[in-house]
Amino acid sequence: MVDTNLVDLAIEASQKAYVPYSHFPVGAALKTKDGQIFTGCNIENASFGLTNCGERTAIFKAVSEGHTEFAELAVYGTTEDPISPCGACRQVMAEFFEPTLPVTLIAKSGATVVMTVEELLPYSFTDLK
Ligand code: THU
């Protein structure tokens, strides 16, 4: 089931994106298990490798505020197909989210597809033992 409110908030969050280099805004909205929502956008830098993706901005905002129990994530990008999160963001999702957590991916048109964290990053590196 797609949380339409979370979709709207991810789209809205993309309007805050700082993207002078790629001109590719991304927005994310993350819901905690107790119903709080943290949004994020991508934030670029003239030193390109320092760029922070929208997904990681939302996750890091929530974790830095003491939240570690998450229910759902929505990600919006101005792509024809629903946005495909980058590898770094998939790894960060695997760190903080349960494997079954639903991630709603949103296209420019508003079309959505829902994938779990496990589907986005199978056989993830999450256990040092
Ligand atoms: N980007 C994200 O914010 N999330 C993704 O999952 C894919 C890529 C950003 C990084 C950069 O600011 C721009 O999109 C182009 O790569």
mmCIF file with all atom_site columns, N, CA and C and ligand atoms in Angstrom, residues 22 24 26 42 44 51 53-55 84-86, ligand 1:
data_model
loop_
_atom_site.group_PDB
_atom_site.id
_atom_site.type_symbol
_atom_site.label_atom_id
_atom_site.label_alt_id
_atom_site.label_comp_id
_atom_site.label_asym_id
_atom_site.label_entity_id
_atom_site.label_seq_id
_atom_site.pdbx_PDB_ins_code
_atom_site.Cartn_x
_atom_site.Cartn_y
_atom_site.Cartn_z
_atom_site.occupancy
_atom_site.B_iso_or_equiv
_atom_site.pdbx_formal_charge
_atom_site.auth_seq_id
_atom_site.auth_comp_id
_atom_site.auth_asym_id
_atom_site.auth_atom_id
_atom_site.pdbx_PDB_model_num
ATOM   1  N N  . SER A 1 22 ? 24.150 19.044 -11.114 1.00 0.00 ? 22 SER A N  1
ATOM   2  C CA . SER A 1 22 ? 23.406 18.033 -11.889 1.00 0.00 ? 22 SER A CA 1
ATOM   3  C C  . SER A 1 22 ? 22.053 18.532 -12.364 1.00 0.00 ? 22 SER A C  1
ATOM   4  N N  . PHE A 1 24 ? 19.442 17.856 -10.981 1.00 0.00 ? 24 PHE A N  1
ATOM   5  C CA . PHE A 1 24 ? 18.621 16.655 -10.820 1.00 0.00 ? 24 PHE A CA 1
ATOM   6  C C  . PHE A 1 24 ? 18.139 16.598 -9.370  1.00 0.00 ? 24 PHE A C  1
ATOM   7  N N  . VAL A 1 26 ? 16.227 15.511 -6.044  1.00 0.00 ? 26 VAL A N  1
ATOM   8  C CA . VAL A 1 26 ? 15.690 14.288 -5.448  1.00 0.00 ? 26 VAL A CA 1
ATOM   9  C C  . VAL A 1 26 ? 15.101 14.665 -4.081  1.00 0.00 ? 26 VAL A C  1
ATOM   10 N N  . ASN A 1 42 ? 18.683 16.099 -1.997  1.00 0.00 ? 42 ASN A N  1
ATOM   11 C CA . ASN A 1 42 ? 20.108 15.996 -2.299  1.00 0.00 ? 42 ASN A CA 1
ATOM   12 C C  . ASN A 1 42 ? 20.766 17.367 -2.189  1.00 0.00 ? 42 ASN A C  1
ATOM   13 N N  . GLU A 1 44 ? 24.391 19.102 -3.157  1.00 0.00 ? 44 GLU A N  1
ATOM   14 C CA . GLU A 1 44 ? 25.626 18.903 -3.931  1.00 0.00 ? 44 GLU A CA 1
ATOM   15 C C  . GLU A 1 44 ? 26.743 19.828 -3.453  1.00 0.00 ? 44 GLU A C  1
ATOM   16 N N  . THR A 1 51 ? 28.750 15.236 -2.316  1.00 0.00 ? 51 THR A N  1
ATOM   17 C CA . THR A 1 51 ? 27.286 15.303 -2.471  1.00 0.00 ? 51 THR A CA 1
ATOM   18 C C  . THR A 1 51 ? 26.587 14.307 -1.558  1.00 0.00 ? 51 THR A C  1
ATOM   19 N N  . CYS A 1 53 ? 22.962 12.412 -1.016  1.00 0.00 ? 53 CYS A N  1
ATOM   20 C CA . CYS A 1 53 ? 21.703 12.102 -1.699  1.00 0.00 ? 53 CYS A CA 1
ATOM   21 C C  . CYS A 1 53 ? 20.501 12.424 -0.807  1.00 0.00 ? 53 CYS A C  1
ATOM   22 N N  . GLY A 1 54 ? 19.350 12.564 -1.447  1.00 0.00 ? 54 GLY A N  1
ATOM   23 C CA . GLY A 1 54 ? 18.116 12.862 -0.715  1.00 0.00 ? 54 GLY A CA 1
ATOM   24 C C  . GLY A 1 54 ? 17.759 11.814 0.319   1.00 0.00 ? 54 GLY A C  1
ATOM   25 N N  . GLU A 1 55 ? 17.924 10.559 -0.050  1.00 0.00 ? 55 GLU A N  1
ATOM   26 C CA . GLU A 1 55 ? 17.577 9.465  0.872   1.00 0.00 ? 55 GLU A CA 1
ATOM   27 C C  . GLU A 1 55 ? 18.434 9.530  2.127   1.00 0.00 ? 55 GLU A C  1
ATOM   28 N N  . SER A 1 84 ? 15.733 5.024  -9.231  1.00 0.00 ? 84 SER A N  1
ATOM   29 C CA . SER A 1 84 ? 16.494 3.885  -8.719  1.00 0.00 ? 84 SER A CA 1
ATOM   30 C C  . SER A 1 84 ? 17.547 4.419  -7.759  1.00 0.00 ? 84 SER A C  1
ATOM   31 N N  . PRO A 1 85 ? 17.393 4.167  -6.465  1.00 0.00 ? 85 PRO A N  1
ATOM   32 C CA . PRO A 1 85 ? 18.347 4.702  -5.486  1.00 0.00 ? 85 PRO A CA 1
ATOM   33 C C  . PRO A 1 85 ? 19.781 4.225  -5.752  1.00 0.00 ? 85 PRO A C  1
ATOM   34 N N  . CYS A 1 86 ? 20.748 5.084  -5.478  1.00 0.00 ? 86 CYS A N  1
ATOM   35 C CA . CYS A 1 86 ? 22.141 4.721  -5.736  1.00 0.00 ? 86 CYS A CA 1
ATOM   36 C C  . CYS A 1 86 ? 22.605 3.651  -4.744  1.00 0.00 ? 86 CYS A C  1
HETATM 37 N N1 . THU B 2 .  ? 20.906 11.285 -6.159  1.00 0.00 ? 1  THU B N1 1
HETATM 38 C C1 . THU B 2 .  ? 20.111 11.149 -5.062  1.00 0.00 ? 1  THU B C1 1
HETATM 39 O O1 . THU B 2 .  ? 19.871 12.117 -4.326  1.00 0.00 ? 1  THU B O1 1
HETATM 40 N N2 . THU B 2 .  ? 19.594 9.923  -4.797  1.00 0.00 ? 1  THU B N2 1
HETATM 41 C C2 . THU B 2 .  ? 19.797 8.826  -5.578  1.00 0.00 ? 1  THU B C2 1
HETATM 42 O O2 . THU B 2 .  ? 19.422 7.728  -5.201  1.00 0.00 ? 1  THU B O2 1
HETATM 43 C C3 . THU B 2 .  ? 20.434 8.975  -6.889  1.00 0.00 ? 1  THU B C3 1
HETATM 44 C C4 . THU B 2 .  ? 21.265 10.182 -7.044  1.00 0.00 ? 1  THU B C4 1
HETATM 45 C C5 . THU B 2 .  ? 21.453 12.618 -6.469  1.00 0.00 ? 1  THU B C5 1
HETATM 46 C C6 . THU B 2 .  ? 22.929 12.758 -6.265  1.00 0.00 ? 1  THU B C6 1
HETATM 47 C C7 . THU B 2 .  ? 23.226 13.939 -7.172  1.00 0.00 ? 1  THU B C7 1
HETATM 48 O O3 . THU B 2 .  ? 22.940 15.125 -6.472  1.00 0.00 ? 1  THU B O3 1
HETATM 49 C C8 . THU B 2 .  ? 22.217 13.800 -8.298  1.00 0.00 ? 1  THU B C8 1
HETATM 50 O O4 . THU B 2 .  ? 21.195 12.933 -7.809  1.00 0.00 ? 1  THU B O4 1
HETATM 51 C C9 . THU B 2 .  ? 22.782 13.224 -9.581  1.00 0.00 ? 1  THU B C9 1
HETATM 52 O O5 . THU B 2 .  ? 23.474 12.052 -9.349  1.00 0.00 ? 1  THU B O5 1
#
